[in-house]
Amino acid sequence: MMSGQGQDAKFFQRGKIQEFRQELQAAETKDKKYTKRKTILKKIVANITMGNDMSPLFVDVVQCLGTPLLEIKKMVYLFLINYGRAKADSIHMIIPNFLQDCNDRNPLIRALAIRTMSYIPIPVVIENLTEQLRHHLKDRDPYVRKTAAICVAKLYAADPRKAERGGFVELLRDLLVDSNATVVANAVAALSEISDRQDGVLFKLNLPVANKLIAALGESSEWGQIYILDALLRYVPETHADAELIGERISVQLQHANSAVVLTTIKVLLYLMNYMESRKLIEHICKRMGPPLVTLLSSGPEVQYVALRNILLIIQRRPTVLKNDVKVFFCKYNDPIYVKLAKLEIMYRLANEENVKEVLAELEEYASEVDIDFVRKAVRSIGRITIKVEGAADACIRSLLGLIETKVTYVVQEAIIVIKDIFRRYPGKYEGIIPKLCENLDALDEPESKASMIWIIGQFANRIDNADELMDDLTYNFLDEPTEVQFALVTAAVKLFVYKSSSDSVKALVHKVLKWTTEEIDNPDLRDRGFMYWRLLAINPTPAITTDADRMDRGALDQLLLHTGTLGSIYHKNPETFIRGAAGKALVDSPALNPMSRQVLVPIQREAPPSGPIVVPGPGPIEPGAASIPSPLPMNTSKPAPPLPPESVGTGGLLEGEGSAGDEDEDEDEDPAAARLASASDPYASMDAAFGEYTADAPQPSTVTQGAELLF
Amino acid sequence: MCSSAFSSEMLRPFFPMTRPSSTGKAFFIFNQKGELLISRLYRPDVRRPIADVFRIQVISSSDVRSPIVTLGSTSFFHVRVNNVYVVAVTKNNANAALVFEFCYRVISICKSYFGKVDEECVKNNFVLIYELIDEINDFGYPQNSEIDTLKSYITTESVVSSQIVAEESSKITTQATGVTSWRRADVKYKKNEAFVDVVETVNLSMSTVLRADVDGHIQMRAYLSGTPECKFGLNDKLVIDKSERGAIDAVELDDCRFHQCVRLNEFDSNRTISFIPPDGEFELMTYRATSNVKLPLRVIPTVNEIGTTHVTYLIVVKTNFGNKLSATNVVLRIPTPLNTTSVDCKVQTGKAKYVPEENVVVWKIPRIQGGQELTFNAAAQLTSTTTRQVWARPPIDVDFQVLMFTASGLIVRFLKVFEKSNYHSIKWVRYLTKASGTYQIRFILHGHFGVADEGGK
């Protein structure tokens, strides 16, 4: 085995421009084997890495191109890539060297030359490159052609109009049918990049080209396979049979060792399913996707994390993919925290009457671990499962009471929060535990848990003998409490009054609270509420809750799944909402598109992120106070969405959808109109509802507060 | 048989990079202090200060809870390996799996070239690493990264560019872009040999629910001349539909994945594993099995809490394999309460030692023969605390290796080599089942308040 350890660490020392210049000049003599120059250049490259500006050495470094050593040439080229743009006025000096290399007999040198030139986007270099590149795109050596293909993407990034006028896009298209699969793959990557630009050209695939690309899959490198698979989203099947055939052909890639190949294959399969008719085939593909997805959990933790976030999306849209596999998502003690948190959400999703016992036992174990976020989320999951799986409710309540016994503050608080919801889900069933909860009043120091407890006291004031005393204690610091708690206190005080209107002390209490609210509180909402209660003094029946709403809207899911494996799938957000300039994707209508998918289709949102610092709204339901968030979708709920007009497909024109209404077996029968009505204001509103109010650990892009974007 | 194959444990880097199929705008390697060791910017709209952002947001941050950090439109993907961070920066909706796979690949290439990956090694070879990265990533798009091919033209030796024979280069370029980009055509060996190592890692989590599964890796070292066509056979039955189960004598694999060289179409149509192998060592396939997992060691713990001052342990280890086999390098890590002052251990075999820094007793046993049964007795003394500390009770962790044993029951049935010169080749197969941080037994703490039972010493 070759493990030639270099000895270059000593070069990582800050040096002065003047010293390096003298050393280089001195090395021009008595340096037969060029070792001196090699050493100095290594020092210079180390200094570039350390952020020491070496650009004043431009002329001196370029002189070294006179030596015949390939290693020296590569270091000089690296120098040029770093400082070429800064030294635009001197760069003409090395054009002859570039041109000579462009025409070298050795294909590796030819490729190196165009690769380097294309990294220096200044006019004189670009000018010379364009002339050369035309030949290199037709070079007899595939290595040069595959390098030239990427050069076109770089050229386009530097000067799009020049690249178009020069006919390079057409030349690139020609490479799509090159005899060499690596060349094809790079051409696909370059074309995709060009068309993803907002000012880019349109890159769509028709059936014959799509078939040619699929034929090249088997001979492509693993990375090439990813470029090709990704590009298949640009193909819109016109018939069910086309979608089904392509799906079958690419599904063999699920067995590939590279997890990115597997996930990208899954993305394409999920996409194509929107255009398939055969329920048997769809079911078969779903079954086939499960094991490879689980296998991704044997990869490094980073890939596991990507896989888990995607699985969470996929099982909401295609529940059959991993129906019976909840055990594989149980946490290992030494999983990194981000893996554990992602697993918890999947465990909740997959919990059902059959497996709930095991899931519950696991969650109880987790509740005794050390990471506070993890413990809280485990407790919250127990609560959510209580609401979701009716048959397990008794066991869950026992387990929650056991957790309250631990007296660990954050566990107790989390348990109280979920118990509040359980009371709403199962009215009249578990109120017997209220005295136990009341014992823990003093432990509650967080607004959410405190507000939950107050809600419980108000709601069941008729069953809690000393409710008035408890409320009296709780309102002691009314004016210093957080708004959330104040809201809860006002409402609870009013409910208490309704139950016990004959009690003088209760009368005094409600009077005191409403007086504070209307006279001393600044928050207008709270104040208004105080006034209203004052006048109404009535109880509204509380609507019972279910977990039906915690699955993402189907149209939104279809759209997000077009981003399987990408950042968008990790944050569960469409990229255009958090990445400036990102193109949105939507399923494209075609005769083969499943009518149901068509109906729930979410069109591309044209609005670009704001040009200032980008603020990404956190996941979870919109809070009542934040009702001013604009509705992104002017949805008309009374009739199906019209097919997308062609221009709204835009540059990255993509697609979405799902098979015929007949294949809806895996989606609990949902009435699309009702589903849309529920989510008309925001199709993503229910996305994180399962852990909705608890956003601490939901992965999300950070908000940039002070124009940090400008830094880069 | 040499043992070197077993030293290649999987790299477990900690952290992750961004155009959908590109690894983004910049690639960095940092040391732990946040100093740049390698810095490659691919796009004009990314400048160096972006590296400072990563240093501040991730390296200096005490609480990084994701391998991906997104600030505005910019995302940092990081993988940590030893004392360096491998980082990719993207400004678009990157294919996250691709970015991480690329980071992993950089790490494995460096490992193959230099034997290890850490700060010292990166610094010692930085010029070569720049060369490698330039070759395997163009404008953020990963390119051919087959180690065998890279080694044929990216080397530590000085090459005079005018002396490279153009024909030689053409061979390289054809290989780097070809159908078998992982193999040179001109490989020659006097003795043609192939070694197959089946290495299984058992994942066990034992508590109220038992969960056991096997991650299998089939490593191959092929020293075969020419362009050999190989066919590989296992006693497997790939279970796609769980209702299909039930074949006798076959091991049920939940899933398997193959090296780039394996023809997936053929596997899909008739379950044959056929391929032209890379020269030297590579991972032919990985698989996963969850049914009928044979656990090599059984660990039965009894842990009692005696009042608030003692915790006693009785741990029995039993083997579950034949008398001719043995488990080696067995290490049990038995957790102790946080307020432990000392632990009195009694073992007949191996050595047991309390490691206060980690709150564990480490019991090392060099070898356990099949059929043997070992016991561990200990009592931990606790300081009395007024407030009862919560003890998270981490699981008991067991590491071991068992040669010539597969927990899944997988057997290599044949490896056939066809080459046009029709040479004779020798094939070796070896099996190893191991656990390393993956074999965990959770235990229940029985309370015996005030009652000193026979376990208390």
PDB file of N, CA and C in Angstrom, chain B residues 239-287:
ATOM      1  N   VAL B 239     -34.903 -10.163   0.701  1.00  0.00           N
ATOM      2  CA  VAL B 239     -36.316 -10.071   1.035  1.00  0.00           C
ATOM      3  C   VAL B 239     -36.831  -8.691   0.672  1.00  0.00           C
ATOM      4  N   ILE B 240     -37.575  -8.634  -0.388  1.00  0.00           N
ATOM      5  CA  ILE B 240     -38.157  -7.343  -0.727  1.00  0.00           C
ATOM      6  C   ILE B 240     -39.552  -7.267  -0.158  1.00  0.00           C
ATOM      7  N   ASP B 241     -40.244  -8.355  -0.303  1.00  0.00           N
ATOM      8  CA  ASP B 241     -41.581  -8.395   0.250  1.00  0.00           C
ATOM      9  C   ASP B 241     -41.544  -9.341   1.431  1.00  0.00           C
ATOM     10  N   LYS B 242     -41.866  -8.855   2.591  1.00  0.00           N
ATOM     11  CA  LYS B 242     -41.699  -9.686   3.773  1.00  0.00           C
ATOM     12  C   LYS B 242     -42.565 -10.936   3.736  1.00  0.00           C
ATOM     13  N   SER B 243     -43.617 -10.921   2.922  1.00  0.00           N
ATOM     14  CA  SER B 243     -44.460 -12.104   2.856  1.00  0.00           C
ATOM     15  C   SER B 243     -43.783 -13.243   2.087  1.00  0.00           C
ATOM     16  N   GLU B 244     -42.693 -12.922   1.413  1.00  0.00           N
ATOM     17  CA  GLU B 244     -41.998 -13.962   0.636  1.00  0.00           C
ATOM     18  C   GLU B 244     -41.112 -14.856   1.483  1.00  0.00           C
ATOM     19  N   ARG B 245     -40.962 -14.525   2.736  1.00  0.00           N
ATOM     20  CA  ARG B 245     -40.004 -15.232   3.566  1.00  0.00           C
ATOM     21  C   ARG B 245     -40.215 -16.745   3.613  1.00  0.00           C
ATOM     22  N   GLY B 246     -39.205 -17.454   4.018  1.00  0.00           N
ATOM     23  CA  GLY B 246     -39.416 -18.848   4.316  1.00  0.00           C
ATOM     24  C   GLY B 246     -38.534 -19.851   3.602  1.00  0.00           C
ATOM     25  N   ALA B 247     -37.608 -19.453   2.752  1.00  0.00           N
ATOM     26  CA  ALA B 247     -36.756 -20.427   2.091  1.00  0.00           C
ATOM     27  C   ALA B 247     -35.810 -21.043   3.120  1.00  0.00           C
ATOM     28  N   ILE B 248     -35.557 -22.333   2.963  1.00  0.00           N
ATOM     29  CA  ILE B 248     -34.686 -23.019   3.915  1.00  0.00           C
ATOM     30  C   ILE B 248     -33.243 -22.813   3.470  1.00  0.00           C
ATOM     31  N   ASP B 249     -32.327 -22.807   4.432  1.00  0.00           N
ATOM     32  CA  ASP B 249     -30.915 -22.762   4.128  1.00  0.00           C
ATOM     33  C   ASP B 249     -30.480 -21.411   3.554  1.00  0.00           C
ATOM     34  N   ALA B 250     -31.385 -20.485   3.448  1.00  0.00           N
ATOM     35  CA  ALA B 250     -30.980 -19.200   2.894  1.00  0.00           C
ATOM     36  C   ALA B 250     -31.007 -18.163   4.001  1.00  0.00           C
ATOM     37  N   VAL B 251     -30.050 -17.249   3.955  1.00  0.00           N
ATOM     38  CA  VAL B 251     -30.068 -16.179   4.927  1.00  0.00           C
ATOM     39  C   VAL B 251     -30.868 -15.035   4.309  1.00  0.00           C
ATOM     40  N   GLU B 252     -31.707 -14.446   5.138  1.00  0.00           N
ATOM     41  CA  GLU B 252     -32.572 -13.396   4.612  1.00  0.00           C
ATOM     42  C   GLU B 252     -31.916 -12.037   4.783  1.00  0.00           C
ATOM     43  N   LEU B 253     -31.655 -11.399   3.667  1.00  0.00           N
ATOM     44  CA  LEU B 253     -31.081 -10.054   3.727  1.00  0.00           C
ATOM     45  C   LEU B 253     -32.197  -9.047   3.472  1.00  0.00           C
ATOM     46  N   ASP B 254     -32.235  -8.032   4.289  1.00  0.00           N
ATOM     47  CA  ASP B 254     -33.268  -7.018   4.097  1.00  0.00           C
ATOM     48  C   ASP B 254     -32.935  -6.133   2.901  1.00  0.00           C
ATOM     49  N   ASP B 255     -31.643  -5.965   2.674  1.00  0.00           N
ATOM     50  CA  ASP B 255     -31.248  -5.051   1.616  1.00  0.00           C
ATOM     51  C   ASP B 255     -29.778  -5.267   1.332  1.00  0.00           C
ATOM     52  N   CYS B 256     -29.345  -4.987   0.110  1.00  0.00           N
ATOM     53  CA  CYS B 256     -27.913  -4.965  -0.129  1.00  0.00           C
ATOM     54  C   CYS B 256     -27.566  -3.873  -1.126  1.00  0.00           C
ATOM     55  N   ARG B 257     -26.340  -3.383  -1.016  1.00  0.00           N
ATOM     56  CA  ARG B 257     -25.874  -2.321  -1.902  1.00  0.00           C
ATOM     57  C   ARG B 257     -24.512  -2.731  -2.447  1.00  0.00           C
ATOM     58  N   PHE B 258     -24.239  -2.282  -3.671  1.00  0.00           N
ATOM     59  CA  PHE B 258     -23.044  -2.773  -4.335  1.00  0.00           C
ATOM     60  C   PHE B 258     -22.101  -1.670  -4.768  1.00  0.00           C
ATOM     61  N   HIS B 259     -20.842  -2.057  -4.863  1.00  0.00           N
ATOM     62  CA  HIS B 259     -19.829  -1.172  -5.425  1.00  0.00           C
ATOM     63  C   HIS B 259     -20.210  -0.820  -6.856  1.00  0.00           C
ATOM     64  N   GLN B 260     -19.775   0.339  -7.263  1.00  0.00           N
ATOM     65  CA  GLN B 260     -19.985   0.844  -8.620  1.00  0.00           C
ATOM     66  C   GLN B 260     -19.699  -0.214  -9.699  1.00  0.00           C
ATOM     67  N   CYS B 261     -18.774  -1.154  -9.419  1.00  0.00           N
ATOM     68  CA  CYS B 261     -18.370  -2.094 -10.464  1.00  0.00           C
ATOM     69  C   CYS B 261     -19.419  -3.198 -10.712  1.00  0.00           C
ATOM     70  N   VAL B 262     -20.330  -3.402  -9.766  1.00  0.00           N
ATOM     71  CA  VAL B 262     -21.291  -4.503  -9.924  1.00  0.00           C
ATOM     72  C   VAL B 262     -22.418  -4.104 -10.875  1.00  0.00           C
ATOM     73  N   ARG B 263     -22.735  -5.006 -11.784  1.00  0.00           N
ATOM     74  CA  ARG B 263     -23.782  -4.692 -12.764  1.00  0.00           C
ATOM     75  C   ARG B 263     -25.161  -4.833 -12.127  1.00  0.00           C
ATOM     76  N   LEU B 264     -25.755  -3.717 -11.813  1.00  0.00           N
ATOM     77  CA  LEU B 264     -27.023  -3.726 -11.080  1.00  0.00           C
ATOM     78  C   LEU B 264     -28.151  -4.327 -11.900  1.00  0.00           C
ATOM     79  N   ASN B 265     -28.095  -4.139 -13.201  1.00  0.00           N
ATOM     80  CA  ASN B 265     -29.147  -4.695 -14.043  1.00  0.00           C
ATOM     81  C   ASN B 265     -29.196  -6.218 -13.943  1.00  0.00           C
ATOM     82  N   GLU B 266     -28.009  -6.817 -13.938  1.00  0.00           N
ATOM     83  CA  GLU B 266     -27.965  -8.280 -13.848  1.00  0.00           C
ATOM     84  C   GLU B 266     -28.446  -8.754 -12.493  1.00  0.00           C
ATOM     85  N   PHE B 267     -28.053  -8.004 -11.462  1.00  0.00           N
ATOM     86  CA  PHE B 267     -28.504  -8.389 -10.134  1.00  0.00           C
ATOM     87  C   PHE B 267     -30.022  -8.287 -10.063  1.00  0.00           C
ATOM     88  N   ASP B 268     -30.548  -7.263 -10.668  1.00  0.00           N
ATOM     89  CA  ASP B 268     -31.984  -7.049 -10.628  1.00  0.00           C
ATOM     90  C   ASP B 268     -32.740  -8.159 -11.349  1.00  0.00           C
ATOM     91  N   SER B 269     -32.195  -8.604 -12.470  1.00  0.00           N
ATOM     92  CA  SER B 269     -32.961  -9.579 -13.231  1.00  0.00           C
ATOM     93  C   SER B 269     -32.776 -11.008 -12.738  1.00  0.00           C
ATOM     94  N   ASN B 270     -31.554 -11.401 -12.356  1.00  0.00           N
ATOM     95  CA  ASN B 270     -31.409 -12.806 -11.944  1.00  0.00           C
ATOM     96  C   ASN B 270     -30.564 -13.006 -10.691  1.00  0.00           C
ATOM     97  N   ARG B 271     -30.354 -11.914  -9.921  1.00  0.00           N
ATOM     98  CA  ARG B 271     -29.658 -12.031  -8.635  1.00  0.00           C
ATOM     99  C   ARG B 271     -28.218 -12.509  -8.744  1.00  0.00           C
ATOM    100  N   THR B 272     -27.582 -12.336  -9.910  1.00  0.00           N
ATOM    101  CA  THR B 272     -26.173 -12.672  -9.994  1.00  0.00           C
ATOM    102  C   THR B 272     -25.362 -11.433  -9.675  1.00  0.00           C
ATOM    103  N   ILE B 273     -24.305 -11.642  -8.916  1.00  0.00           N
ATOM    104  CA  ILE B 273     -23.404 -10.535  -8.622  1.00  0.00           C
ATOM    105  C   ILE B 273     -22.202 -10.691  -9.544  1.00  0.00           C
ATOM    106  N   SER B 274     -22.167  -9.934 -10.624  1.00  0.00           N
ATOM    107  CA  SER B 274     -21.054 -10.066 -11.555  1.00  0.00           C
ATOM    108  C   SER B 274     -20.407  -8.711 -11.759  1.00  0.00           C
ATOM    109  N   PHE B 275     -19.081  -8.747 -11.920  1.00  0.00           N
ATOM    110  CA  PHE B 275     -18.345  -7.487 -11.944  1.00  0.00           C
ATOM    111  C   PHE B 275     -16.914  -7.669 -12.419  1.00  0.00           C
ATOM    112  N   ILE B 276     -16.304  -6.573 -12.835  1.00  0.00           N
ATOM    113  CA  ILE B 276     -14.860  -6.523 -13.061  1.00  0.00           C
ATOM    114  C   ILE B 276     -14.289  -5.728 -11.898  1.00  0.00           C
ATOM    115  N   PRO B 277     -13.502  -6.388 -11.025  1.00  0.00           N
ATOM    116  CA  PRO B 277     -13.130  -5.713  -9.773  1.00  0.00           C
ATOM    117  C   PRO B 277     -12.072  -4.629  -9.988  1.00  0.00           C
ATOM    118  N   PRO B 278     -12.053  -3.637  -9.104  1.00  0.00           N
ATOM    119  CA  PRO B 278     -10.907  -2.737  -9.081  1.00  0.00           C
ATOM    120  C   PRO B 278      -9.680  -3.535  -8.665  1.00  0.00           C
ATOM    121  N   ASP B 279      -8.506  -3.023  -8.912  1.00  0.00           N
ATOM    122  CA  ASP B 279      -7.288  -3.695  -8.497  1.00  0.00           C
ATOM    123  C   ASP B 279      -7.072  -3.383  -7.018  1.00  0.00           C
ATOM    124  N   GLY B 280      -6.791  -4.426  -6.220  1.00  0.00           N
ATOM    125  CA  GLY B 280      -6.533  -4.191  -4.808  1.00  0.00           C
ATOM    126  C   GLY B 280      -7.792  -4.235  -3.974  1.00  0.00           C
ATOM    127  N   GLU B 281      -7.788  -3.444  -2.886  1.00  0.00           N
ATOM    128  CA  GLU B 281      -8.854  -3.565  -1.907  1.00  0.00           C
ATOM    129  C   GLU B 281     -10.054  -2.671  -2.215  1.00  0.00           C
ATOM    130  N   PHE B 282     -11.224  -3.203  -2.056  1.00  0.00           N
ATOM    131  CA  PHE B 282     -12.440  -2.407  -2.216  1.00  0.00           C
ATOM    132  C   PHE B 282     -13.590  -3.079  -1.495  1.00  0.00           C
ATOM    133  N   GLU B 283     -14.665  -2.345  -1.314  1.00  0.00           N
ATOM    134  CA  GLU B 283     -15.833  -2.896  -0.655  1.00  0.00           C
ATOM    135  C   GLU B 283     -16.830  -3.336  -1.714  1.00  0.00           C
ATOM    136  N   LEU B 284     -16.944  -4.634  -1.862  1.00  0.00           N
ATOM    137  CA  LEU B 284     -17.785  -5.166  -2.932  1.00  0.00           C
ATOM    138  C   LEU B 284     -19.257  -4.906  -2.650  1.00  0.00           C
ATOM    139  N   MET B 285     -19.680  -5.211  -1.434  1.00  0.00           N
ATOM    140  CA  MET B 285     -21.083  -4.978  -1.126  1.00  0.00           C
ATOM    141  C   MET B 285     -21.299  -4.763   0.356  1.00  0.00           C
ATOM    142  N   THR B 286     -22.413  -4.144   0.679  1.00  0.00           N
ATOM    143  CA  THR B 286     -22.833  -4.062   2.067  1.00  0.00           C
ATOM    144  C   THR B 286     -24.242  -4.622   2.119  1.00  0.00           C
ATOM    145  N   TYR B 287     -24.604  -5.164   3.250  1.00  0.00           N
ATOM    146  CA  TYR B 287     -25.950  -5.708   3.365  1.00  0.00           C
ATOM    147  C   TYR B 287     -26.452  -5.517   4.783  1.00  0.00           C
TER     148      TYR B 287
END
